[in-house]
Amino acid sequence: EAIFNTDQADTNFRVKSVNKAAALFVNGSSDRVGIGTTTPNEALTVVGNVNMTGNITMANASGTGFSCGVVGTGTFTCSPK
């Protein structure tokens, strides 16, 4: 386990790659994470394509939301959670 910013200071954290100035970016003041961006505008902001396996579950603070995923031969569907 590696822990950064143990003093919980208003400090940003950035991981650079060969082609990106911010392959991974954590904004210390807004508690937001950016992948491919240094200006995340939500809890997680991704600039670029995303490849994933599994379902996506979306819910608000009260638990109301949707569960989405691929069904059968590539049909993407969502149903109430």
PDB file of N, CA, C and O in Angstrom:
ATOM      1  N   GLU A   1       0.844  -1.177   0.000  1.00  0.00           N
ATOM      2  CA  GLU A   1       0.000   0.000   0.000  1.00  0.00           C
ATOM      3  C   GLU A   1       0.883   1.232   0.000  1.00  0.00           C
ATOM      4  O   GLU A   1       1.818   1.334   0.779  1.00  0.00           O
ATOM      5  N   ALA A   2       0.589   2.161  -0.874  1.00  0.00           N
ATOM      6  CA  ALA A   2       1.290   3.440  -0.935  1.00  0.00           C
ATOM      7  C   ALA A   2       0.284   4.542  -0.679  1.00  0.00           C
ATOM      8  O   ALA A   2      -0.737   4.627  -1.357  1.00  0.00           O
ATOM      9  N   ILE A   3       0.550   5.382   0.290  1.00  0.00           N
ATOM     10  CA  ILE A   3      -0.346   6.488   0.630  1.00  0.00           C
ATOM     11  C   ILE A   3       0.381   7.790   0.340  1.00  0.00           C
ATOM     12  O   ILE A   3       1.517   7.988   0.787  1.00  0.00           O
ATOM     13  N   PHE A   4      -0.264   8.659  -0.401  1.00  0.00           N
ATOM     14  CA  PHE A   4       0.305   9.954  -0.745  1.00  0.00           C
ATOM     15  C   PHE A   4      -0.468  11.044  -0.020  1.00  0.00           C
ATOM     16  O   PHE A   4      -1.659  10.899   0.242  1.00  0.00           O
ATOM     17  N   ASN A   5       0.194  12.145   0.260  1.00  0.00           N
ATOM     18  CA  ASN A   5      -0.442  13.312   0.880  1.00  0.00           C
ATOM     19  C   ASN A   5      -1.058  12.956   2.236  1.00  0.00           C
ATOM     20  O   ASN A   5      -2.224  13.239   2.500  1.00  0.00           O
ATOM     21  N   THR A   6      -0.268  12.359   3.084  1.00  0.00           N
ATOM     22  CA  THR A   6      -0.771  11.926   4.390  1.00  0.00           C
ATOM     23  C   THR A   6      -1.212  13.092   5.269  1.00  0.00           C
ATOM     24  O   THR A   6      -2.003  12.901   6.186  1.00  0.00           O
ATOM     25  N   ASP A   7      -0.732  14.303   4.987  1.00  0.00           N
ATOM     26  CA  ASP A   7      -1.148  15.488   5.753  1.00  0.00           C
ATOM     27  C   ASP A   7      -2.447  16.082   5.225  1.00  0.00           C
ATOM     28  O   ASP A   7      -2.934  17.073   5.751  1.00  0.00           O
ATOM     29  N   GLN A   8      -3.008  15.508   4.166  1.00  0.00           N
ATOM     30  CA  GLN A   8      -4.246  15.964   3.545  1.00  0.00           C
ATOM     31  C   GLN A   8      -4.178  17.431   3.136  1.00  0.00           C
ATOM     32  O   GLN A   8      -5.118  18.186   3.299  1.00  0.00           O
ATOM     33  N   ALA A   9      -3.042  17.819   2.576  1.00  0.00           N
ATOM     34  CA  ALA A   9      -2.848  19.186   2.106  1.00  0.00           C
ATOM     35  C   ALA A   9      -3.552  19.369   0.761  1.00  0.00           C
ATOM     36  O   ALA A   9      -3.874  18.404   0.072  1.00  0.00           O
ATOM     37  N   ASP A  10      -3.789  20.620   0.402  1.00  0.00           N
ATOM     38  CA  ASP A  10      -4.403  20.947  -0.887  1.00  0.00           C
ATOM     39  C   ASP A  10      -3.331  20.805  -1.964  1.00  0.00           C
ATOM     40  O   ASP A  10      -2.811  21.782  -2.483  1.00  0.00           O
ATOM     41  N   THR A  11      -2.984  19.558  -2.283  1.00  0.00           N
ATOM     42  CA  THR A  11      -1.907  19.257  -3.220  1.00  0.00           C
ATOM     43  C   THR A  11      -2.426  18.342  -4.316  1.00  0.00           C
ATOM     44  O   THR A  11      -3.066  17.329  -4.030  1.00  0.00           O
ATOM     45  N   ASN A  12      -2.147  18.698  -5.557  1.00  0.00           N
ATOM     46  CA  ASN A  12      -2.538  17.854  -6.685  1.00  0.00           C
ATOM     47  C   ASN A  12      -1.517  16.746  -6.874  1.00  0.00           C
ATOM     48  O   ASN A  12      -0.350  16.878  -6.497  1.00  0.00           O
ATOM     49  N   PHE A  13      -1.962  15.650  -7.483  1.00  0.00           N
ATOM     50  CA  PHE A  13      -1.109  14.498  -7.767  1.00  0.00           C
ATOM     51  C   PHE A  13      -1.270  14.173  -9.247  1.00  0.00           C
ATOM     52  O   PHE A  13      -2.392  14.053  -9.740  1.00  0.00           O
ATOM     53  N   ARG A  14      -0.140  14.041  -9.953  1.00  0.00           N
ATOM     54  CA  ARG A  14      -0.223  13.801 -11.399  1.00  0.00           C
ATOM     55  C   ARG A  14       0.767  12.718 -11.799  1.00  0.00           C
ATOM     56  O   ARG A  14       1.898  12.694 -11.350  1.00  0.00           O
ATOM     57  N   VAL A  15       0.307  11.819 -12.667  1.00  0.00           N
ATOM     58  CA  VAL A  15       1.165  10.797 -13.258  1.00  0.00           C
ATOM     59  C   VAL A  15       1.259  11.101 -14.748  1.00  0.00           C
ATOM     60  O   VAL A  15       0.237  11.163 -15.431  1.00  0.00           O
ATOM     61  N   LYS A  16       2.472  11.301 -15.239  1.00  0.00           N
ATOM     62  CA  LYS A  16       2.695  11.577 -16.657  1.00  0.00           C
ATOM     63  C   LYS A  16       2.989  10.280 -17.393  1.00  0.00           C
ATOM     64  O   LYS A  16       3.440   9.309 -16.806  1.00  0.00           O
ATOM     65  N   SER A  17       2.711  10.305 -18.703  1.00  0.00           N
ATOM     66  CA  SER A  17       3.092   9.194 -19.567  1.00  0.00           C
ATOM     67  C   SER A  17       3.851   9.758 -20.754  1.00  0.00           C
ATOM     68  O   SER A  17       4.063  10.961 -20.846  1.00  0.00           O
ATOM     69  N   VAL A  18       4.231   8.916 -21.677  1.00  0.00           N
ATOM     70  CA  VAL A  18       4.976   9.366 -22.849  1.00  0.00           C
ATOM     71  C   VAL A  18       4.184  10.396 -23.650  1.00  0.00           C
ATOM     72  O   VAL A  18       4.718  11.398 -24.112  1.00  0.00           O
ATOM     73  N   ASN A  19       2.866  10.176 -23.788  1.00  0.00           N
ATOM     74  CA  ASN A  19       2.053  11.038 -24.641  1.00  0.00           C
ATOM     75  C   ASN A  19       1.106  11.960 -23.894  1.00  0.00           C
ATOM     76  O   ASN A  19       0.447  12.780 -24.517  1.00  0.00           O
ATOM     77  N   LYS A  20       0.992  11.832 -22.598  1.00  0.00           N
ATOM     78  CA  LYS A  20       0.038  12.634 -21.841  1.00  0.00           C
ATOM     79  C   LYS A  20       0.731  13.343 -20.679  1.00  0.00           C
ATOM     80  O   LYS A  20       1.487  12.731 -19.929  1.00  0.00           O
ATOM     81  N   ALA A  21       0.445  14.637 -20.538  1.00  0.00           N
ATOM     82  CA  ALA A  21       0.965  15.374 -19.386  1.00  0.00           C
ATOM     83  C   ALA A  21       0.248  14.976 -18.108  1.00  0.00           C
ATOM     84  O   ALA A  21       0.753  15.189 -17.015  1.00  0.00           O
ATOM     85  N   ALA A  22      -0.934  14.383 -18.258  1.00  0.00           N
ATOM     86  CA  ALA A  22      -1.692  13.929 -17.093  1.00  0.00           C
ATOM     87  C   ALA A  22      -2.426  12.646 -17.436  1.00  0.00           C
ATOM     88  O   ALA A  22      -3.611  12.649 -17.717  1.00  0.00           O
ATOM     89  N   ALA A  23      -1.696  11.536 -17.457  1.00  0.00           N
ATOM     90  CA  ALA A  23      -2.348  10.255 -17.673  1.00  0.00           C
ATOM     91  C   ALA A  23      -3.325   9.995 -16.529  1.00  0.00           C
ATOM     92  O   ALA A  23      -4.415   9.469 -16.728  1.00  0.00           O
ATOM     93  N   LEU A  24      -2.938  10.395 -15.318  1.00  0.00           N
ATOM     94  CA  LEU A  24      -3.791  10.303 -14.129  1.00  0.00           C
ATOM     95  C   LEU A  24      -3.581  11.570 -13.322  1.00  0.00           C
ATOM     96  O   LEU A  24      -2.442  11.992 -13.096  1.00  0.00           O
ATOM     97  N   PHE A  25      -4.673  12.193 -12.892  1.00  0.00           N
ATOM     98  CA  PHE A  25      -4.577  13.451 -12.149  1.00  0.00           C
ATOM     99  C   PHE A  25      -5.586  13.441 -11.010  1.00  0.00           C
ATOM    100  O   PHE A  25      -6.754  13.108 -11.212  1.00  0.00           O
ATOM    101  N   VAL A  26      -5.133  13.772  -9.808  1.00  0.00           N
ATOM    102  CA  VAL A  26      -6.014  13.900  -8.649  1.00  0.00           C
ATOM    103  C   VAL A  26      -5.951  15.348  -8.197  1.00  0.00           C
ATOM    104  O   VAL A  26      -4.877  15.857  -7.872  1.00  0.00           O
ATOM    105  N   ASN A  27      -7.105  16.025  -8.185  1.00  0.00           N
ATOM    106  CA  ASN A  27      -7.189  17.411  -7.756  1.00  0.00           C
ATOM    107  C   ASN A  27      -7.356  17.444  -6.242  1.00  0.00           C
ATOM    108  O   ASN A  27      -8.358  16.968  -5.712  1.00  0.00           O
ATOM    109  N   GLY A  28      -6.373  17.994  -5.543  1.00  0.00           N
ATOM    110  CA  GLY A  28      -6.369  17.994  -4.086  1.00  0.00           C
ATOM    111  C   GLY A  28      -7.426  18.863  -3.444  1.00  0.00           C
ATOM    112  O   GLY A  28      -7.853  18.597  -2.324  1.00  0.00           O
ATOM    113  N   SER A  29      -7.896  19.888  -4.142  1.00  0.00           N
ATOM    114  CA  SER A  29      -8.891  20.775  -3.527  1.00  0.00           C
ATOM    115  C   SER A  29     -10.326  20.351  -3.825  1.00  0.00           C
ATOM    116  O   SER A  29     -11.222  20.596  -3.027  1.00  0.00           O
ATOM    117  N   SER A  30     -10.559  19.685  -4.966  1.00  0.00           N
ATOM    118  CA  SER A  30     -11.933  19.317  -5.319  1.00  0.00           C
ATOM    119  C   SER A  30     -12.226  17.835  -5.122  1.00  0.00           C
ATOM    120  O   SER A  30     -13.360  17.406  -5.286  1.00  0.00           O
ATOM    121  N   ASP A  31     -11.209  17.051  -4.766  1.00  0.00           N
ATOM    122  CA  ASP A  31     -11.361  15.598  -4.588  1.00  0.00           C
ATOM    123  C   ASP A  31     -11.857  14.923  -5.863  1.00  0.00           C
ATOM    124  O   ASP A  31     -12.612  13.960  -5.816  1.00  0.00           O
ATOM    125  N   ARG A  32     -11.425  15.429  -7.010  1.00  0.00           N
ATOM    126  CA  ARG A  32     -11.830  14.867  -8.299  1.00  0.00           C
ATOM    127  C   ARG A  32     -10.640  14.208  -8.968  1.00  0.00           C
ATOM    128  O   ARG A  32      -9.498  14.627  -8.786  1.00  0.00           O
ATOM    129  N   VAL A  33     -10.930  13.196  -9.793  1.00  0.00           N
ATOM    130  CA  VAL A  33      -9.896  12.437 -10.492  1.00  0.00           C
ATOM    131  C   VAL A  33     -10.093  12.597 -11.993  1.00  0.00           C
ATOM    132  O   VAL A  33     -11.215  12.463 -12.491  1.00  0.00           O
ATOM    133  N   GLY A  34      -9.011  12.863 -12.691  1.00  0.00           N
ATOM    134  CA  GLY A  34      -9.047  12.962 -14.136  1.00  0.00           C
ATOM    135  C   GLY A  34      -8.144  11.921 -14.761  1.00  0.00           C
ATOM    136  O   GLY A  34      -7.026  11.711 -14.297  1.00  0.00           O
ATOM    137  N   ILE A  35      -8.635  11.277 -15.788  1.00  0.00           N
ATOM    138  CA  ILE A  35      -7.816  10.390 -16.608  1.00  0.00           C
ATOM    139  C   ILE A  35      -7.736  11.043 -17.978  1.00  0.00           C
ATOM    140  O   ILE A  35      -8.753  11.232 -18.637  1.00  0.00           O
ATOM    141  N   GLY A  36      -6.544  11.453 -18.359  1.00  0.00           N
ATOM    142  CA  GLY A  36      -6.357  12.149 -19.624  1.00  0.00           C
ATOM    143  C   GLY A  36      -6.690  13.626 -19.565  1.00  0.00           C
ATOM    144  O   GLY A  36      -6.775  14.282 -20.586  1.00  0.00           O
ATOM    145  N   THR A  37      -6.880  14.166 -18.369  1.00  0.00           N
ATOM    146  CA  THR A  37      -7.198  15.588 -18.211  1.00  0.00           C
ATOM    147  C   THR A  37      -6.709  16.096 -16.855  1.00  0.00           C
ATOM    148  O   THR A  37      -6.667  15.338 -15.887  1.00  0.00           O
ATOM    149  N   THR A  38      -6.344  17.368 -16.807  1.00  0.00           N
ATOM    150  CA  THR A  38      -5.986  18.003 -15.532  1.00  0.00           C
ATOM    151  C   THR A  38      -7.127  18.858 -15.004  1.00  0.00           C
ATOM    152  O   THR A  38      -6.974  19.556 -14.011  1.00  0.00           O
ATOM    153  N   THR A  39      -8.289  18.802 -15.671  1.00  0.00           N
ATOM    154  CA  THR A  39      -9.436  19.601 -15.235  1.00  0.00           C
ATOM    155  C   THR A  39     -10.682  18.734 -15.096  1.00  0.00           C
ATOM    156  O   THR A  39     -11.666  18.930 -15.817  1.00  0.00           O
ATOM    157  N   PRO A  40     -10.670  17.766 -14.187  1.00  0.00           N
ATOM    158  CA  PRO A  40     -11.864  16.937 -14.008  1.00  0.00           C
ATOM    159  C   PRO A  40     -13.023  17.767 -13.476  1.00  0.00           C
ATOM    160  O   PRO A  40     -12.857  18.551 -12.538  1.00  0.00           O
ATOM    161  N   ASN A  41     -14.210  17.626 -14.093  1.00  0.00           N
ATOM    162  CA  ASN A  41     -15.362  18.417 -13.661  1.00  0.00           C
ATOM    163  C   ASN A  41     -16.398  17.580 -12.910  1.00  0.00           C
ATOM    164  O   ASN A  41     -17.455  18.086 -12.552  1.00  0.00           O
ATOM    165  N   GLU A  42     -16.093  16.318 -12.677  1.00  0.00           N
ATOM    166  CA  GLU A  42     -16.938  15.436 -11.869  1.00  0.00           C
ATOM    167  C   GLU A  42     -16.022  14.604 -10.977  1.00  0.00           C
ATOM    168  O   GLU A  42     -14.801  14.718 -11.072  1.00  0.00           O
ATOM    169  N   ALA A  43     -16.591  13.743 -10.147  1.00  0.00           N
ATOM    170  CA  ALA A  43     -15.773  12.898  -9.288  1.00  0.00           C
ATOM    171  C   ALA A  43     -14.757  12.105 -10.105  1.00  0.00           C
ATOM    172  O   ALA A  43     -13.613  11.931  -9.698  1.00  0.00           O
ATOM    173  N   LEU A  44     -15.165  11.661 -11.299  1.00  0.00           N
ATOM    174  CA  LEU A  44     -14.256  11.002 -12.240  1.00  0.00           C
ATOM    175  C   LEU A  44     -14.560  11.525 -13.630  1.00  0.00           C
ATOM    176  O   LEU A  44     -15.693  11.444 -14.101  1.00  0.00           O
ATOM    177  N   THR A  45     -13.539  12.073 -14.284  1.00  0.00           N
ATOM    178  CA  THR A  45     -13.658  12.548 -15.655  1.00  0.00           C
ATOM    179  C   THR A  45     -12.629  11.813 -16.497  1.00  0.00           C
ATOM    180  O   THR A  45     -11.448  11.809 -16.156  1.00  0.00           O
ATOM    181  N   VAL A  46     -13.086  11.187 -17.582  1.00  0.00           N
ATOM    182  CA  VAL A  46     -12.202  10.469 -18.489  1.00  0.00           C
ATOM    183  C   VAL A  46     -12.263  11.144 -19.847  1.00  0.00           C
ATOM    184  O   VAL A  46     -13.343  11.336 -20.401  1.00  0.00           O
ATOM    185  N   VAL A  47     -11.107  11.521 -20.369  1.00  0.00           N
ATOM    186  CA  VAL A  47     -11.006  12.074 -21.710  1.00  0.00           C
ATOM    187  C   VAL A  47     -10.337  11.006 -22.564  1.00  0.00           C
ATOM    188  O   VAL A  47      -9.173  10.681 -22.363  1.00  0.00           O
ATOM    189  N   GLY A  48     -11.095  10.420 -23.474  1.00  0.00           N
ATOM    190  CA  GLY A  48     -10.598   9.329 -24.301  1.00  0.00           C
ATOM    191  C   GLY A  48     -11.561   8.158 -24.250  1.00  0.00           C
ATOM    192  O   GLY A  48     -12.596   8.210 -23.578  1.00  0.00           O
ATOM    193  N   ASN A  49     -11.231   7.129 -24.938  1.00  0.00           N
ATOM    194  CA  ASN A  49     -12.077   5.944 -24.980  1.00  0.00           C
ATOM    195  C   ASN A  49     -11.940   5.140 -23.699  1.00  0.00           C
ATOM    196  O   ASN A  49     -10.902   5.170 -23.045  1.00  0.00           O
ATOM    197  N   VAL A  50     -12.981   4.398 -23.375  1.00  0.00           N
ATOM    198  CA  VAL A  50     -12.980   3.554 -22.184  1.00  0.00           C
ATOM    199  C   VAL A  50     -13.314   2.130 -22.629  1.00  0.00           C
ATOM    200  O   VAL A  50     -14.274   1.917 -23.362  1.00  0.00           O
ATOM    201  N   ASN A  51     -12.533   1.179 -22.178  1.00  0.00           N
ATOM    202  CA  ASN A  51     -12.779  -0.226 -22.447  1.00  0.00           C
ATOM    203  C   ASN A  51     -13.013  -0.894 -21.104  1.00  0.00           C
ATOM    204  O   ASN A  51     -12.173  -0.803 -20.214  1.00  0.00           O
ATOM    205  N   MET A  52     -14.168  -1.532 -20.939  1.00  0.00           N
ATOM    206  CA  MET A  52     -14.468  -2.145 -19.652  1.00  0.00           C
ATOM    207  C   MET A  52     -15.187  -3.466 -19.851  1.00  0.00           C
ATOM    208  O   MET A  52     -15.739  -3.726 -20.908  1.00  0.00           O
ATOM    209  N   THR A  53     -15.166  -4.262 -18.823  1.00  0.00           N
ATOM    210  CA  THR A  53     -15.893  -5.519 -18.792  1.00  0.00           C
ATOM    211  C   THR A  53     -16.782  -5.480 -17.558  1.00  0.00           C
ATOM    212  O   THR A  53     -16.349  -5.046 -16.497  1.00  0.00           O
ATOM    213  N   GLY A  54     -18.013  -5.886 -17.688  1.00  0.00           N
ATOM    214  CA  GLY A  54     -18.928  -5.877 -16.554  1.00  0.00           C
ATOM    215  C   GLY A  54     -20.039  -4.872 -16.741  1.00  0.00           C
ATOM    216  O   GLY A  54     -20.202  -4.292 -17.806  1.00  0.00           O
ATOM    217  N   ASN A  55     -20.801  -4.669 -15.703  1.00  0.00           N
ATOM    218  CA  ASN A  55     -21.952  -3.766 -15.741  1.00  0.00           C
ATOM    219  C   ASN A  55     -21.612  -2.425 -15.121  1.00  0.00           C
ATOM    220  O   ASN A  55     -20.644  -2.287 -14.378  1.00  0.00           O
ATOM    221  N   ILE A  56     -22.451  -1.452 -15.396  1.00  0.00           N
ATOM    222  CA  ILE A  56     -22.351  -0.120 -14.798  1.00  0.00           C
ATOM    223  C   ILE A  56     -23.578   0.060 -13.915  1.00  0.00           C
ATOM    224  O   ILE A  56     -24.706  -0.155 -14.359  1.00  0.00           O
ATOM    225  N   THR A  57     -23.356   0.453 -12.680  1.00  0.00           N
ATOM    226  CA  THR A  57     -24.468   0.762 -11.787  1.00  0.00           C
ATOM    227  C   THR A  57     -24.403   2.236 -11.442  1.00  0.00           C
ATOM    228  O   THR A  57     -23.355   2.738 -11.032  1.00  0.00           O
ATOM    229  N   MET A  58     -25.519   2.928 -11.653  1.00  0.00           N
ATOM    230  CA  MET A  58     -25.591   4.360 -11.371  1.00  0.00           C
ATOM    231  C   MET A  58     -26.696   4.583 -10.358  1.00  0.00           C
ATOM    232  O   MET A  58     -27.803   4.050 -10.516  1.00  0.00           O
ATOM    233  N   ALA A  59     -26.412   5.354  -9.328  1.00  0.00           N
ATOM    234  CA  ALA A  59     -27.434   5.635  -8.323  1.00  0.00           C
ATOM    235  C   ALA A  59     -27.160   6.991  -7.692  1.00  0.00           C
ATOM    236  O   ALA A  59     -26.019   7.422  -7.599  1.00  0.00           O
ATOM    237  N   ASN A  60     -28.234   7.640  -7.243  1.00  0.00           N
ATOM    238  CA  ASN A  60     -28.056   8.874  -6.504  1.00  0.00           C
ATOM    239  C   ASN A  60     -27.863   8.547  -5.022  1.00  0.00           C
ATOM    240  O   ASN A  60     -27.806   7.374  -4.639  1.00  0.00           O
ATOM    241  N   ALA A  61     -27.768   9.550  -4.179  1.00  0.00           N
ATOM    242  CA  ALA A  61     -27.486   9.333  -2.762  1.00  0.00           C
ATOM    243  C   ALA A  61     -28.552   8.493  -2.061  1.00  0.00           C
ATOM    244  O   ALA A  61     -28.264   7.800  -1.088  1.00  0.00           O
ATOM    245  N   SER A  62     -29.778   8.519  -2.546  1.00  0.00           N
ATOM    246  CA  SER A  62     -30.845   7.735  -1.913  1.00  0.00           C
ATOM    247  C   SER A  62     -30.923   6.316  -2.459  1.00  0.00           C
ATOM    248  O   SER A  62     -31.761   5.525  -2.036  1.00  0.00           O
ATOM    249  N   GLY A  63     -30.061   5.971  -3.429  1.00  0.00           N
ATOM    250  CA  GLY A  63     -30.026   4.622  -3.963  1.00  0.00           C
ATOM    251  C   GLY A  63     -30.868   4.411  -5.195  1.00  0.00           C
ATOM    252  O   GLY A  63     -30.890   3.326  -5.759  1.00  0.00           O
ATOM    253  N   THR A  64     -31.591   5.447  -5.648  1.00  0.00           N
ATOM    254  CA  THR A  64     -32.395   5.336  -6.859  1.00  0.00           C
ATOM    255  C   THR A  64     -31.474   5.445  -8.062  1.00  0.00           C
ATOM    256  O   THR A  64     -30.630   6.326  -8.117  1.00  0.00           O
ATOM    257  N   GLY A  65     -31.631   4.543  -9.028  1.00  0.00           N
ATOM    258  CA  GLY A  65     -30.763   4.627 -10.189  1.00  0.00           C
ATOM    259  C   GLY A  65     -31.012   3.512 -11.168  1.00  0.00           C
ATOM    260  O   GLY A  65     -32.107   2.953 -11.244  1.00  0.00           O
ATOM    261  N   PHE A  66     -29.979   3.166 -11.915  1.00  0.00           N
ATOM    262  CA  PHE A  66     -30.062   2.184 -12.984  1.00  0.00           C
ATOM    263  C   PHE A  66     -28.861   1.247 -12.933  1.00  0.00           C
ATOM    264  O   PHE A  66     -27.794   1.620 -12.478  1.00  0.00           O
ATOM    265  N   SER A  67     -29.079   0.059 -13.449  1.00  0.00           N
ATOM    266  CA  SER A  67     -28.002  -0.886 -13.691  1.00  0.00           C
ATOM    267  C   SER A  67     -27.979  -1.135 -15.187  1.00  0.00           C
ATOM    268  O   SER A  67     -29.009  -1.452 -15.783  1.00  0.00           O
ATOM    269  N   CYS A  68     -26.825  -0.954 -15.798  1.00  0.00           N
ATOM    270  CA  CYS A  68     -26.714  -1.063 -17.254  1.00  0.00           C
ATOM    271  C   CYS A  68     -25.650  -2.075 -17.625  1.00  0.00           C
ATOM    272  O   CYS A  68     -24.671  -2.260 -16.916  1.00  0.00           O
ATOM    273  N   GLY A  69     -25.844  -2.715 -18.764  1.00  0.00           N
ATOM    274  CA  GLY A  69     -24.854  -3.664 -19.239  1.00  0.00           C
ATOM    275  C   GLY A  69     -25.191  -4.163 -20.623  1.00  0.00           C
ATOM    276  O   GLY A  69     -26.225  -3.847 -21.195  1.00  0.00           O
ATOM    277  N   VAL A  70     -24.303  -4.963 -21.145  1.00  0.00           N
ATOM    278  CA  VAL A  70     -24.478  -5.544 -22.475  1.00  0.00           C
ATOM    279  C   VAL A  70     -25.222  -6.864 -22.324  1.00  0.00           C
ATOM    280  O   VAL A  70     -24.887  -7.690 -21.489  1.00  0.00           O
ATOM    281  N   VAL A  71     -26.240  -7.030 -23.143  1.00  0.00           N
ATOM    282  CA  VAL A  71     -27.065  -8.240 -23.110  1.00  0.00           C
ATOM    283  C   VAL A  71     -26.984  -8.915 -24.470  1.00  0.00           C
ATOM    284  O   VAL A  71     -27.119  -8.253 -25.499  1.00  0.00           O
ATOM    285  N   GLY A  72     -26.791 -10.208 -24.487  1.00  0.00           N
ATOM    286  CA  GLY A  72     -26.784 -10.943 -25.753  1.00  0.00           C
ATOM    287  C   GLY A  72     -25.632 -10.570 -26.638  1.00  0.00           C
ATOM    288  O   GLY A  72     -24.485 -10.537 -26.211  1.00  0.00           O
ATOM    289  N   THR A  73     -25.925 -10.226 -27.875  1.00  0.00           N
ATOM    290  CA  THR A  73     -24.883  -9.966 -28.871  1.00  0.00           C
ATOM    291  C   THR A  73     -24.592  -8.481 -29.031  1.00  0.00           C
ATOM    292  O   THR A  73     -24.623  -7.946 -30.131  1.00  0.00           O
ATOM    293  N   GLY A  74     -24.353  -7.805 -27.936  1.00  0.00           N
ATOM    294  CA  GLY A  74     -23.924  -6.413 -28.011  1.00  0.00           C
ATOM    295  C   GLY A  74     -24.994  -5.377 -27.792  1.00  0.00           C
ATOM    296  O   GLY A  74     -24.802  -4.206 -28.057  1.00  0.00           O
ATOM    297  N   THR A  75     -26.170  -5.768 -27.297  1.00  0.00           N
ATOM    298  CA  THR A  75     -27.224  -4.803 -27.009  1.00  0.00           C
ATOM    299  C   THR A  75     -26.978  -4.219 -25.620  1.00  0.00           C
ATOM    300  O   THR A  75     -26.856  -4.948 -24.643  1.00  0.00           O
ATOM    301  N   PHE A  76     -26.892  -2.910 -25.562  1.00  0.00           N
ATOM    302  CA  PHE A  76     -26.699  -2.228 -24.292  1.00  0.00           C
ATOM    303  C   PHE A  76     -28.052  -1.848 -23.726  1.00  0.00           C
ATOM    304  O   PHE A  76     -28.863  -1.235 -24.412  1.00  0.00           O
ATOM    305  N   THR A  77     -28.332  -2.221 -22.483  1.00  0.00           N
ATOM    306  CA  THR A  77     -29.628  -1.947 -21.903  1.00  0.00           C
ATOM    307  C   THR A  77     -29.478  -1.490 -20.453  1.00  0.00           C
ATOM    308  O   THR A  77     -28.511  -1.848 -19.784  1.00  0.00           O
ATOM    309  N   CYS A  78     -30.441  -0.705 -19.995  1.00  0.00           N
ATOM    310  CA  CYS A  78     -30.462  -0.229 -18.606  1.00  0.00           C
ATOM    311  C   CYS A  78     -31.809  -0.572 -17.994  1.00  0.00           C
ATOM    312  O   CYS A  78     -32.841  -0.520 -18.670  1.00  0.00           O
ATOM    313  N   SER A  79     -31.796  -0.907 -16.721  1.00  0.00           N
ATOM    314  CA  SER A  79     -33.045  -1.165 -16.021  1.00  0.00           C
ATOM    315  C   SER A  79     -32.988  -0.504 -14.650  1.00  0.00           C
ATOM    316  O   SER A  79     -31.896  -0.310 -14.106  1.00  0.00           O
ATOM    317  N   PRO A  80     -34.150  -0.130 -14.089  1.00  0.00           N
ATOM    318  CA  PRO A  80     -34.151   0.515 -12.780  1.00  0.00           C
ATOM    319  C   PRO A  80     -33.465  -0.352 -11.731  1.00  0.00           C
ATOM    320  O   PRO A  80     -33.569  -1.577 -11.755  1.00  0.00           O
ATOM    321  N   LYS A  81     -32.785   0.312 -10.852  1.00  0.00           N
ATOM    322  CA  LYS A  81     -32.048  -0.384  -9.780  1.00  0.00           C
ATOM    323  C   LYS A  81     -32.966  -0.575  -8.594  1.00  0.00           C
ATOM    324  O   LYS A  81     -33.701   0.254  -8.212  1.00  0.00           O
TER     325      LYS A  81
END
